[in-house]
Each structure stands twice: as structure tokens, then as C-alpha cells.
C-alpha positions as CSV (number, residue, x, y, z in Angstrom):
1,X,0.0,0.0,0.0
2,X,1.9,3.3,-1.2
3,X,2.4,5.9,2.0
4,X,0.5,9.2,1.7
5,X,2.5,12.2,1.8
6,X,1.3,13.2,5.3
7,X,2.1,9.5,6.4
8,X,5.9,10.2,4.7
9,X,5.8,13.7,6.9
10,X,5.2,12.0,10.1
11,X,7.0,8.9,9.4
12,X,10.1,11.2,8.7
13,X,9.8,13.9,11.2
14,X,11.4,13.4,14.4
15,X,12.5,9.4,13.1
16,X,12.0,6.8,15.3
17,X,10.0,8.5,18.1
18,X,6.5,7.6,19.5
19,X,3.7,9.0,17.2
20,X,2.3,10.8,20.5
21,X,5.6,11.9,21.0
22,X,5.7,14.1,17.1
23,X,2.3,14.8,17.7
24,X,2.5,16.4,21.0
25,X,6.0,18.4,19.7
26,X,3.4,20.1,16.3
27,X,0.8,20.6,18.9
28,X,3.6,22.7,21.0
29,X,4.7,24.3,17.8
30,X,1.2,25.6,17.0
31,X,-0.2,26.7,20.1
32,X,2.9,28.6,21.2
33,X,2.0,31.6,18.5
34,X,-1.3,31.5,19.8
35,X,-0.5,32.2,23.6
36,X,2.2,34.8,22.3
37,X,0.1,37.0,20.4
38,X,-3.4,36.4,21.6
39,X,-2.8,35.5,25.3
40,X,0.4,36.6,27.3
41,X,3.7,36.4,26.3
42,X,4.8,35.8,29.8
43,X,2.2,32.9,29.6
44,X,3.9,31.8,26.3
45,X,6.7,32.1,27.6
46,X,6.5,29.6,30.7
47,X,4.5,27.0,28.5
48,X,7.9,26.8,26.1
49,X,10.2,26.7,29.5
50,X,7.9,23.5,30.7
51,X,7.5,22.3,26.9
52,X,11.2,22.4,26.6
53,X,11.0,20.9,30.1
54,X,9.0,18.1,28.7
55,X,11.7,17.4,25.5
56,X,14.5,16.6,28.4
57,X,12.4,14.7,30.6
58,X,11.4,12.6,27.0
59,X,15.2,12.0,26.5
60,X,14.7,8.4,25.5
61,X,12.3,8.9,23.4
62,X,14.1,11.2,21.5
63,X,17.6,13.4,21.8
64,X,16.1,16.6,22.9
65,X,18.5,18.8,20.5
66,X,15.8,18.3,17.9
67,X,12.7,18.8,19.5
68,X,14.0,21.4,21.7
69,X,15.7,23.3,18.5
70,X,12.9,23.8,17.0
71,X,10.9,25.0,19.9
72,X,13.9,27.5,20.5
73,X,14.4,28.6,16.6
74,X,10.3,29.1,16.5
75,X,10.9,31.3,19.7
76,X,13.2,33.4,18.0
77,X,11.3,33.7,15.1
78,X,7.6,35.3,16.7
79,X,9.8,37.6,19.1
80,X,10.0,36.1,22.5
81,X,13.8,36.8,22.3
82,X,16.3,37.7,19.4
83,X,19.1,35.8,18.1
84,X,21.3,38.8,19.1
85,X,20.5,37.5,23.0
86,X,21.0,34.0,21.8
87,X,24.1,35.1,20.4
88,X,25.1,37.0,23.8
89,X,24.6,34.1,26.3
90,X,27.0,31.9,24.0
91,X,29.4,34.4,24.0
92,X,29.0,35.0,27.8
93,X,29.4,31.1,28.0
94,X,32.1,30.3,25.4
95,X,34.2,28.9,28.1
96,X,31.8,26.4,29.4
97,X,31.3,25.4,25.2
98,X,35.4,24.9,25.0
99,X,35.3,22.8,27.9
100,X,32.7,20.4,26.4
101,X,34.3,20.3,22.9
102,X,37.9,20.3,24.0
103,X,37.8,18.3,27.3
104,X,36.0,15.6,26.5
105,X,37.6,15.1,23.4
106,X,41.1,14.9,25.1
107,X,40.1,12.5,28.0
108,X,38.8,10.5,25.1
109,X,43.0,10.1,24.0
110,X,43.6,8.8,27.6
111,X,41.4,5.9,27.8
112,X,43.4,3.4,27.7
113,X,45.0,4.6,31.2
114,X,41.8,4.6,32.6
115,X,40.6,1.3,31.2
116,X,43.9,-0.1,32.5
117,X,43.3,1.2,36.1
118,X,39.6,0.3,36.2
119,X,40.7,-3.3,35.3
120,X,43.3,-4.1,37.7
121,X,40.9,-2.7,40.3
122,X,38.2,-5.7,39.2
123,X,40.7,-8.0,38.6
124,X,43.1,-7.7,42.1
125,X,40.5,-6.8,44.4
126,X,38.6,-9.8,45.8
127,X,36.0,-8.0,48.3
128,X,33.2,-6.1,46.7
129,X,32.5,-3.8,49.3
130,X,36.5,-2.3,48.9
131,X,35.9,-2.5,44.8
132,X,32.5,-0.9,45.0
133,X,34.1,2.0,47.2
134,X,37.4,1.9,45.3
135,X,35.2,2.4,41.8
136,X,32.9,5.4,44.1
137,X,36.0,7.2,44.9
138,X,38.1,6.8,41.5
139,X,35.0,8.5,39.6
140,X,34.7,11.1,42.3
141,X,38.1,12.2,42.4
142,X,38.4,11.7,38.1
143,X,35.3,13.7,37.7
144,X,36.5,16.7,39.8
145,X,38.9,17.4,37.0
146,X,37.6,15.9,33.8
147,X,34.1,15.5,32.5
148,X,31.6,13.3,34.0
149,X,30.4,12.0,30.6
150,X,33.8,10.6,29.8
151,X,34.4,9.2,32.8
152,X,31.1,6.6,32.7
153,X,31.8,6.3,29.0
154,X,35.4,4.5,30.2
155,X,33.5,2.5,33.2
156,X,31.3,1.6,30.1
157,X,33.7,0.0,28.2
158,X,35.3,-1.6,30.8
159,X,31.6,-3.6,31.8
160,X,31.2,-4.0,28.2
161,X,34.4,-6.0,27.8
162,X,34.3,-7.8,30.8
163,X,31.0,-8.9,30.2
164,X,31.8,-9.7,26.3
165,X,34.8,-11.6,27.5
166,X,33.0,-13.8,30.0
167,X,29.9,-14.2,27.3
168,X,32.9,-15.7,25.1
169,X,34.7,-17.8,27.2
170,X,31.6,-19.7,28.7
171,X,30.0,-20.4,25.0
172,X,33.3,-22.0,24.4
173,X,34.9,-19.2,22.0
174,X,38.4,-17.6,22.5
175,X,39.8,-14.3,23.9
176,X,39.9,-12.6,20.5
177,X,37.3,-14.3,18.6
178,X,35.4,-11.5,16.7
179,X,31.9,-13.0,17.8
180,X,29.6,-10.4,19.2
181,X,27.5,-10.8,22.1
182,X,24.1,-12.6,21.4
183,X,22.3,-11.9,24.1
184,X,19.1,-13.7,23.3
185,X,20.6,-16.8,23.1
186,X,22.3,-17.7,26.3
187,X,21.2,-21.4,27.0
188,X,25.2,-22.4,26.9
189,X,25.4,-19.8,29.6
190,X,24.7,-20.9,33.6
191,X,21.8,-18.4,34.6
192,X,22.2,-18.0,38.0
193,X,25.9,-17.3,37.0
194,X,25.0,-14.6,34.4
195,X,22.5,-13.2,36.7
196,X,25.2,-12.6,39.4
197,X,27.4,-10.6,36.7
198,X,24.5,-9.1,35.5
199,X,24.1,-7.9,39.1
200,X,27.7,-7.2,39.9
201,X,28.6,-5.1,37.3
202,X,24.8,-3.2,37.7
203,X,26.4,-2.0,41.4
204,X,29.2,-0.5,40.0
205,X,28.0,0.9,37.2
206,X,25.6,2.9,39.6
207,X,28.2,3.4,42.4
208,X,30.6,5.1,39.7
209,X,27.5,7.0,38.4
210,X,27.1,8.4,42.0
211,X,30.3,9.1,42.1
212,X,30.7,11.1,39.4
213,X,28.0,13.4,41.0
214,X,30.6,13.3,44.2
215,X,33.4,14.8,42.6
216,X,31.3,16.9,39.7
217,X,30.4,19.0,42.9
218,X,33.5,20.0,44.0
219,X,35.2,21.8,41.5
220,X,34.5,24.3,38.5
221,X,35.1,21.6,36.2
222,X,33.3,18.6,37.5
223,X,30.4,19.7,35.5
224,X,29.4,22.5,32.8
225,X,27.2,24.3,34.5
226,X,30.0,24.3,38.1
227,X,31.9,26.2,35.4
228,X,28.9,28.7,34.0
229,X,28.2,29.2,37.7
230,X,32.3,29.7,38.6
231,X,32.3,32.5,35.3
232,X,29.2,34.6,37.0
233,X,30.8,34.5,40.6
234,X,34.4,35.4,39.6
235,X,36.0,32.2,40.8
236,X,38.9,30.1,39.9
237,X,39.6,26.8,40.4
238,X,41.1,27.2,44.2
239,X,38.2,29.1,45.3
240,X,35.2,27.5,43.9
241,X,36.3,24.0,45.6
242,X,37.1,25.8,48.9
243,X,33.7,27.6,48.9
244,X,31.9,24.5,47.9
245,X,33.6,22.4,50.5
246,X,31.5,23.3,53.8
247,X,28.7,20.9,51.9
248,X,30.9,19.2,48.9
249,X,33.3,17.5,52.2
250,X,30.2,16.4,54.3
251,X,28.5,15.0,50.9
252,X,31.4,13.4,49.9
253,X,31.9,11.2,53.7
254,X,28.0,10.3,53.4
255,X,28.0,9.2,49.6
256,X,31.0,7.2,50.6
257,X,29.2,5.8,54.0
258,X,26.3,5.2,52.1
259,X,28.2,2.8,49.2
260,X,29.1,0.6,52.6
261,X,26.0,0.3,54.3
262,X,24.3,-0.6,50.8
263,X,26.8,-3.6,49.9
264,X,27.2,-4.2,53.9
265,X,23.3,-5.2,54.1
266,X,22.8,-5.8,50.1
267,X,20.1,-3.6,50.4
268,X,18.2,-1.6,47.4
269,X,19.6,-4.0,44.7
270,X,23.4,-4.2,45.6
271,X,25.5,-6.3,47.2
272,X,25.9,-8.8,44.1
273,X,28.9,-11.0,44.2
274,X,31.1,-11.4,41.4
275,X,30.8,-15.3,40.9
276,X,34.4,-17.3,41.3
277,X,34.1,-18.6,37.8
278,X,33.7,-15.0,35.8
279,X,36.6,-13.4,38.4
280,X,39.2,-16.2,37.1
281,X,37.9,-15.9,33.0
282,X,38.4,-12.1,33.9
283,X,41.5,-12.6,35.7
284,X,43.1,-15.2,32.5
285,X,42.4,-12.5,30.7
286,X,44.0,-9.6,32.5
287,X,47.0,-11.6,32.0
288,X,46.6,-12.1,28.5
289,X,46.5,-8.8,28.1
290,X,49.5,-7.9,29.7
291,X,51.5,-10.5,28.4
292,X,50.3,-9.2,24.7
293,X,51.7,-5.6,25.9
294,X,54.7,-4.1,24.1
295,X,57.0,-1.0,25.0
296,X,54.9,1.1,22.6
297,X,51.7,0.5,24.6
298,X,53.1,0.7,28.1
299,X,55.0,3.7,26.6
300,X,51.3,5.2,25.7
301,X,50.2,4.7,29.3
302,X,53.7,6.5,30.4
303,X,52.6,9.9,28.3
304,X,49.1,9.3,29.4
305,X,50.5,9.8,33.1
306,X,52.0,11.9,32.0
307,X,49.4,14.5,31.0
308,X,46.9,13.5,33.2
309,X,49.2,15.2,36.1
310,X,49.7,18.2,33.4
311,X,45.7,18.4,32.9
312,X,45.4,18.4,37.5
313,X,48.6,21.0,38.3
314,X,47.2,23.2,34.8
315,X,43.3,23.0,36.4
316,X,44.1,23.2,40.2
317,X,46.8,26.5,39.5
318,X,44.9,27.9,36.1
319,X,47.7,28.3,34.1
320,X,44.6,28.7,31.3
321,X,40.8,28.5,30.8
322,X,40.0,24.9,30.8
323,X,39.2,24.4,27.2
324,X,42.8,25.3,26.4
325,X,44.1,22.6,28.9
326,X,41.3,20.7,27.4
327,X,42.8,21.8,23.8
328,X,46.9,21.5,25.2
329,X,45.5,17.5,26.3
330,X,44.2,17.1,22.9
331,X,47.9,17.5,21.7
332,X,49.8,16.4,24.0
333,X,48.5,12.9,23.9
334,X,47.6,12.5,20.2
335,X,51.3,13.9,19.8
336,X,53.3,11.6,21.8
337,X,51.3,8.4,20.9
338,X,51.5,8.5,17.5
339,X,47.9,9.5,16.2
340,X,48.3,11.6,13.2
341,X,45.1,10.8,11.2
342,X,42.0,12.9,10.7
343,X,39.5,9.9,10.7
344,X,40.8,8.8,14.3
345,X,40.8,12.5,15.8
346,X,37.4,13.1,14.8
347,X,36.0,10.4,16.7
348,X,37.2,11.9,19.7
349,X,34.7,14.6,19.3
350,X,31.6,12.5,18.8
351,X,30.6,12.1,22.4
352,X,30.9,15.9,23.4
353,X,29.6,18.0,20.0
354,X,25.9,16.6,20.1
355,X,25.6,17.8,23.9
356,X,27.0,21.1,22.9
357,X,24.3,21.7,20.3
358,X,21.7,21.2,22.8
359,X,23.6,23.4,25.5
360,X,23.6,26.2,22.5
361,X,19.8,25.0,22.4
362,X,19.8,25.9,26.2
363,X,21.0,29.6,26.2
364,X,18.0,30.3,23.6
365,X,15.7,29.2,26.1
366,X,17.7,30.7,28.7
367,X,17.1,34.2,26.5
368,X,13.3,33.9,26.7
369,X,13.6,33.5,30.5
370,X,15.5,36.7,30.5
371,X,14.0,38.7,27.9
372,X,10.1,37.6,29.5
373,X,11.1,38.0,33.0
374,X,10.1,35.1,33.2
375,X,11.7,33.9,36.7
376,X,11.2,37.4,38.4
377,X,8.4,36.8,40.5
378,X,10.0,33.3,41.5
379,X,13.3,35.0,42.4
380,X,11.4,37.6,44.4
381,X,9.5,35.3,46.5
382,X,12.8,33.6,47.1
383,X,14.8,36.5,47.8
384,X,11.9,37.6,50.4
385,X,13.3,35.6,52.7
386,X,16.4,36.2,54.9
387,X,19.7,34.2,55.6
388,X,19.9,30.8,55.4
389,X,16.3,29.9,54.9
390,X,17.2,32.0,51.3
391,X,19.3,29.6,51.0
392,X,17.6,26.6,51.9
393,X,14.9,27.8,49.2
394,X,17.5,28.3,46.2
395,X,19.0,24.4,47.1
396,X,15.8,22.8,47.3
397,X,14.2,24.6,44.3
398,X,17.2,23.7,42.2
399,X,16.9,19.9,43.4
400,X,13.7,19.6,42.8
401,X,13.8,21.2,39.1
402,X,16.9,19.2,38.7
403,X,15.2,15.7,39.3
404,X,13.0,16.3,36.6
405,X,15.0,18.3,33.7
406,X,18.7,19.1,33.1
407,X,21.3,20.3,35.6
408,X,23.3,22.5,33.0
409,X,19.5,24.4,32.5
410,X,18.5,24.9,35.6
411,X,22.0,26.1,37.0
412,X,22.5,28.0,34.4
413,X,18.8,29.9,34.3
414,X,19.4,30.3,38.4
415,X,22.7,31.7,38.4
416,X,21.8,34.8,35.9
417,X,18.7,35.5,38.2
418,X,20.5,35.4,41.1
419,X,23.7,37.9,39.4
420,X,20.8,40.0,38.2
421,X,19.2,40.6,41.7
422,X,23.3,41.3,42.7
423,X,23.5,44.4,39.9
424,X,20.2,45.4,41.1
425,X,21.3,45.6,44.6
426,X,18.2,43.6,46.1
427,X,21.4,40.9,47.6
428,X,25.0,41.5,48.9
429,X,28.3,40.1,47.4
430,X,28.2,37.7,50.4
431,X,24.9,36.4,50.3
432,X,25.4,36.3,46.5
433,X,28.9,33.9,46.9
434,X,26.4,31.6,49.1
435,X,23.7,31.5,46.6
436,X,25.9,30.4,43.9
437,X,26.6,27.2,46.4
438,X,23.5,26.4,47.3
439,X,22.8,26.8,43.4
440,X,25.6,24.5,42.3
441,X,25.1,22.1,45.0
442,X,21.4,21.9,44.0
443,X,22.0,21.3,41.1
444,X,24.7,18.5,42.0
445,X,23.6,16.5,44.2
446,X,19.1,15.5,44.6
447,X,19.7,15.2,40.6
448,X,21.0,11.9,41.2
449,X,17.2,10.7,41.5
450,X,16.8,10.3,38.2
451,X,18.4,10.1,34.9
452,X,17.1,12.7,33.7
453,X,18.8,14.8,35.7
454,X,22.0,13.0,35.2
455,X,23.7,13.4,32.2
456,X,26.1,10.1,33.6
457,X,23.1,8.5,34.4
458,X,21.5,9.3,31.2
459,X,24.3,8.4,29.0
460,X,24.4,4.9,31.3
461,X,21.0,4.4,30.6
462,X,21.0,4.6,26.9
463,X,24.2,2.9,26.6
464,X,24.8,-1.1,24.5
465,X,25.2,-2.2,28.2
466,X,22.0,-1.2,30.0
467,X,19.7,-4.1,28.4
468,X,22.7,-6.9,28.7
469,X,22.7,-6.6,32.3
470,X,19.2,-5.9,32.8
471,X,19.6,-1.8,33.8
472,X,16.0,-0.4,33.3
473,X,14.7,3.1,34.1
474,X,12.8,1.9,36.9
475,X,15.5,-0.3,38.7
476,X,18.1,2.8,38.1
477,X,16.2,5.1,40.7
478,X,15.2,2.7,43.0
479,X,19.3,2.0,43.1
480,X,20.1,5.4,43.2
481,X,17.2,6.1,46.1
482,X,19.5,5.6,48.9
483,X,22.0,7.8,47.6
484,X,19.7,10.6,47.0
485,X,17.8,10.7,50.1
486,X,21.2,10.9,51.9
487,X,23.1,13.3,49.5
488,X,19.8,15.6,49.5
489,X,19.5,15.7,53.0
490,X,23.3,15.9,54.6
491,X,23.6,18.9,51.6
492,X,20.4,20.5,53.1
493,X,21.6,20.4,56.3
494,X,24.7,21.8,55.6
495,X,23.4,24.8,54.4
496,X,20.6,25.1,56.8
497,X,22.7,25.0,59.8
498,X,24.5,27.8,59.4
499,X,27.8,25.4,58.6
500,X,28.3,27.3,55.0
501,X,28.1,30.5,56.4
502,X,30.8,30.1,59.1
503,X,33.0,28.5,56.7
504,X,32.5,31.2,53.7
505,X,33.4,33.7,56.6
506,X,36.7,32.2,57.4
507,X,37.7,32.0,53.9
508,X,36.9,35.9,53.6
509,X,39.0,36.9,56.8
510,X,41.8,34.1,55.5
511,X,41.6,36.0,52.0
512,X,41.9,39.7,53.9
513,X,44.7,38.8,56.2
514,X,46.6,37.4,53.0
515,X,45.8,40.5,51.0
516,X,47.2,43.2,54.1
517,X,50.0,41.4,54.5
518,X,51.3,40.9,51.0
519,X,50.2,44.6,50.9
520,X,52.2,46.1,54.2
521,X,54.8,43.9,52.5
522,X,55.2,45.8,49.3
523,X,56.8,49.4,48.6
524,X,54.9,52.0,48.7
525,X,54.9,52.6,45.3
526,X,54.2,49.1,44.5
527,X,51.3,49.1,47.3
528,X,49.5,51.3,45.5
């Protein structure tokens, strides 16, 4: 039967996606004229914030750059901002853009370091509970300095040949046959075996997922909008993890507690145990690995190394913006390890440039928010209050918003309200430097609910390796409930107890005792 042009329209629009799914993105794109021009454009204006909203939230059914593109190109087009504004928030935010393109590139040339830590960790540590913590901790402390995305991507891979290797061995196949895994035929495979992998490797794939949001906390460049937030407060690398500390620190000492007590009591879907048989087809292969090693490749780890301490000392003393360490990472590695073709550095960028389309996609949103007032009477309410219960406000609103839609957004909408209400004068410097923690850490940390509010988690999620161990939207927040109950509330009550405060204080005197004494040190001349 031939397919009418409307059915060729709808077939083709949007792909793949759920008919309700296109119909419901035209029905946004034709009402949002309407409520423009006839209603309110401050009505029209919050109806494309919770439309876009609704194209994050949808993730899986569809990458939100394309639904969300056109809802922001259509706003430009009937007035409810300008693509000079556009324009002006990506300038304002080129930094955070260089970061994405440039870092996560570069961490993509020093994989194989990572894979080969990640592996030894599986391989020569027997107790779960010290390998689920040990794989918590690594992604904390790797996300505080590269991006979070990359980081999963590499615990990824790692499941994804572990789990191919052991899907090999016990069908009766080689190391290196070039079979791929078909996972709907398993009868050669012993269930309750599989199952146990299946399990295992689902607990550290979410413990490394956690940890991610750990470390993404703590610094400016644990996650893109840490860095958007870092460029409206004036901070540098130093100062944004010593002012996030007071709740990053506590956070950090629950998260870690609460990866214990979960494998302790094998509560909330962990405590799996890595069956005998898969640890020794895992181990045989470690070795075969190694022993298939030459100079060249340990020589590649060496440089690797190498830059990796270049990439923390250039970060933690910002001897550049972060996309140029990102770029100088980029060079260093492809350099010195012998990759010279165009084909194989362009796949380094194809994990990092769709997510910077859609951050491009978020500043046009961002502009209707601003040129629509759209967040004023929100920010007033908030601001009404006094102290920390401000501040309490700003964290849970951000959480909450954060569960639901994307971190980068919400941070980055937040922030510009907050630095508006600073030029206004309606806030002090002070309370403003508090804000943008309680902003940040919102942002951070109850976001680890869902995937949706996880770009680790979402990436995870829609990952090869989420159906072959049985990883479903469902089971990913009831594993991830634990963590953010605790992470929500020890952040909360950080803020709330006046902790953050106290601790933002000292830093202030520290910073004016440092600043007199340097200056009573000086000349005269050189004083002034």
C-alpha cells in the first residue's frame, strides 16, 4: 500500500520516536504563536520553558537537541527573544562550550590509562565492598577534573568487555574471537551465573554513576554548569572548591558511607557477588593482556600519566581557561602516541559536539527566560526571605527542578537570576557567593534521583550495556534512592545549619589577612 504524503511527513519527522511523541511536539509548535500574540507572552513564555522541560524529561524517546531546536528557533522567530540575546549568552558562556568540545575530546586520548586502572581494580580486588568503594572514589576524584560523561563512558567500556569476554569464554569461543555478544541466546550460559554478573557489574556501574556526582560538585570543572556558575561569581579553580567544601566534604563522607552500608546489608539491589568462575575468565584475561603488551603500549600509558598530572597542576593553578588545557590534552596525547590521522581525531569529538548543540539550544531558552522576565516573581519570592532559609529555598528549588529536567538548565537559568538581583542591589556580594553554592550544590547532588537529571546516568541508561545486564529506568532510581535521600538531606543540612556560612566567613577573613600582609609587605609605590 503506497504511504501518503502526510504519512511520509510524520514517518520522517522526528524518526523513530513515538507517534504521541511528534504529535505532541506540532501541537507545541502551533499553540505557542497563539499564547504569544493572543494570550500573554509571559504565559507563552513559561509554557515553552515547561515544553522544553518536557523534551529533556522525554530524553529516551528522542535526543532533545531536535525537539528542543525547534521550539527554540520558533521562539526566536515570533519575538519572545532575538538571536542577538542568543548570540550573547554563548558568548557569555564560550568557556563552558570549549570545555565540552575540547575536554572531553582529550580524556577520550587517555582511555586506555583509565581502562587499564579500572581493570586491575576488578581483577586484584577480591572484596566487593573495597571494589564498590574503590570504583565510588576513582569516579569522584576523576570527575572533579575531567568530565563526567567521559568518565562513565570509560566505566562503560570496561563492563562491556568484561562482560563480552565472559559471554565468550563460557559459549566455548576464544579471547579474541570476533563474535559479538548474542544476548538472546544464552542457554550455553549458567543463569544463576549470568545473573550474578549481571548484578555485579549493575552496582558499579551505579556506584561510579554516583560518584561522578561526588566529585562533579566540587570543582568548576566537574560539570558544565559548576563552570557557567564559577564565570558569573568570579571564581577560579582554588576558590570554587574551597567555597563548595562546607557541603561538597560532608556530601562526599555520606556518599562514601552510604556505598558501605548498601553492599554491607545488600540492600536496594546491591550487594551482588562477582561469581568465582567470571573473576578467574576475567583474571586469565587480564593476563593475556599484559602479556600481549609491548613498550609502545606501556610507553602510551607513560605519556598518558604523563598529561593526566599536566591536565590536574594546569586545572588546580589555572595556568589557562579549561578548554585550552582541554585543547593542550588534545595535543599532548595525540602527539606523543602516535595518532596523526584525521579519521581517528574526529571520533574523539563524537561524544561531546551533540551535547554542545543542545547546551547552544539551552542559552535560547535561557534568553526567553530573560527577555520575558520570566523567573522574576519566582526569584522575588525567594529572595523575600532572609539568611539561610534563602538559602535553603535556592538548594531545594534547584533539586527539585533538577530531578526532573537538566542540571546545565536549571543552573545555568538560576545563576543569571541570582547575578541580576546582585546588579540590582536587592542581595550583597556575600549572600550572593552563598547562593551560587547552594545553586551549584542543587544542582549537583538530589539530581541523582533520576536520569534525567544526570547526564552520567543518562548516558548509562542509553548505553549497549544497560539491556545486557538488565539496567532499566525503573530499577536505576530505586538503586540510586539511597544515595539521594542521603546526599539531599546531609547537603540541606549543611546549608541550613549555618555550617556554609561560618566557613564562607573564614575564607573571607583568610583571604583579607593574605591581602594586608602581602600589601604592608610591598613598597609604597608598589602598594598602590
Amino acid at each position: 500500500m503506497p504511504v501518503t504524503m502526510s504519512q511520509a511527513f510524520i514517518g520522517n519527522f522526528l524518526g523513530n520516536s513515538p507517534k504521541w511523541y511528534k504529535l505532541a511536539i506540532l501541537s507545541f509548535l502551533i499553540i505557542n504563536p497563539i499564547l504569544f500574540f493572543y494570550v500573554s507572552p509571559f504565559v507563552a513564555g513559561w509554557v515553552l520553558v515547561l515544553e522544553f522541560i518536557f523534551t529533556l524529561a522525554m530524553a529516551l524517546k528522542c535526543y532533545p537537541l531536535q525537539p528542543g531546536g525547534l521550539l527554540a528557533i520558533e521562539a526566536v522567530a515570533i519575538g519572545m527573544t532575538s538571536a542577538s540575546q542568543v548570540l550573547h549568552e554563548i558568548e557569555a558562556n564560550l568557556e563552558v562550550l570549549l570545555l565540552l568540545v575540547f575536554m572531553v575530546a582529550g580524556i577520550y586520548f587517555m582511555k586506555q590509562l583509565l581502562l587499564f586502572g579500572f581493570t586491575k581494580i576488578i581483577t586484584k580486588i577480591r572484596s566487593k565492598i573495597s571494589v564498590s568503594l574503590m570504583f565510588c572514589l576513582a569516579s569522584a576524584f576523576l570527575s572533579a577534573f575531567l568530565d563526567a560523561l567521559t568518565v562513565i563512558a570509560v566505566i562503560i567500556t570496561v563492563a562491556v568487555g568484561f562482560y563480552s569476554i565472559y559471554h565468550k569464554v563460557a559459549s566455548g569461543k576464544d579471547f579474541n574471537d570476533p563474535t559479538t555478544i548474542d544476548d538472546d541466546n544464552d542457554e550455553p550460559l549458567n543463569e544463576a551465573e549470568l545473573d550474578s554478573f549481571r548484578g555485579f557489574l549493575r552496582n558499579l556501574l551505579m556506584h561510579a554513576g554516583v560518584g561522578t556526582a561526588l566529585g562533579g560538585v566540587c570543582t568548576m570543572v566537574g560539570e558544565p554548569q559548576n563552570l557557567i556558575i564559577a564565570a558569573q561569581a568570579n571564581w577560579q579553580f582554588a576558590e570554587f572548591a574551597l567555597r563548595m567544601s562546607p557541603v561538597s566534604v560532608p556530601v562526599l563522607l555520606a556518599g562514601i558511607l552510604t556505598c558501605y552500608l548498601v553492599e554491607k546489608f545488600h540492600i536496594f539491589g546491591y550487594g551482588a557477588q562477582l561469581p568465582d568462575a567470571v573473576h578467574k575468565i576475567l583474571c586469565d584475561y587480564a593476563a593475556y593482556e599484559d602479556a600481549r603488551r609491548t613498550n609502545k603500549d606501556n610507553m602510551k600509558l607513560i605519556v598518558q600519566a604523563f598529561v593526566g598530572i599536566w591536565l590536574i597542576a594546569g586545572l588546580a593553578l589555572h595556568l589557562a581557561s579549561v578548554g585550552l588545557i582541554g585543547l593542550s590534552v588534545i595535543i599532548l596525547t595525540t602527539a606523543f602516541n602516535g595518532v596523526t590521522d584525521e579519521h581517528a581525531l574526529g571520533k574523539a569529538f563524537e561524544e561531546a559536539l551533540p551535547f554542545t548543540a543542545l547546551l547552544a539550544v539551552f542559552f535560547a531558552v535561557v534568553g526567553v527566560i530573560i527577555d520575558q522576565h520570566l523567573f522574576g516573581p519566582v526569584i522575588q519570592w525567594a529572595l523575600s526571605y532572609q539568611g539561610n532559609t534563602q538559602l535553603v529555598i535556592f538548594y531545594i528549588a534547584n533539586g527539585l527542578l533538577s530531578m526532573v529536567s537538566d542540571n546545565v538548565f536549571v543552573g545555568t537559568v538560576y545563576i543569571n537570576e541570582v547575578k541580576a538581583a546582585l546588579l540590582n542591589g536587592q542581595i550583597s556580594r556575600d549572600q550572593f557567593d552563598l547562593l551560587a553554592v547552594a545553586i551549584n550544590t542543587g544542582t549537583n547532588l538530589p539530581s541523582v534521583a533520576t536520569p534525567n537529571g544526570q547526564a552520567a546516568f543518562l548516558f548509562l541508561l542509553t548505553s549497549a550495556l544497560a539491556p545486557l545486564i538488565r539496567l532499566s529506568y525503573g530499577r536505576m532510581v530505586w538503586m540510586a534512592l539511597p544515595y539521594t535521600i542521603v546526599l539531599s538531606v546531609v547537603g540541606v543540612l549543611a546549608i541550613e545549619t549555618g555550617f556554609l556560612e561560618q566557613v564562607t566567613q573564614y575564607f573571607y577573613d583568610t583571604q583579607m589577612i593574605i591581602h594586608h600582609s602581602v600589601k604592608d609587605a610591598l613598597p609604597l609605590s608598589s602598594a598602590h
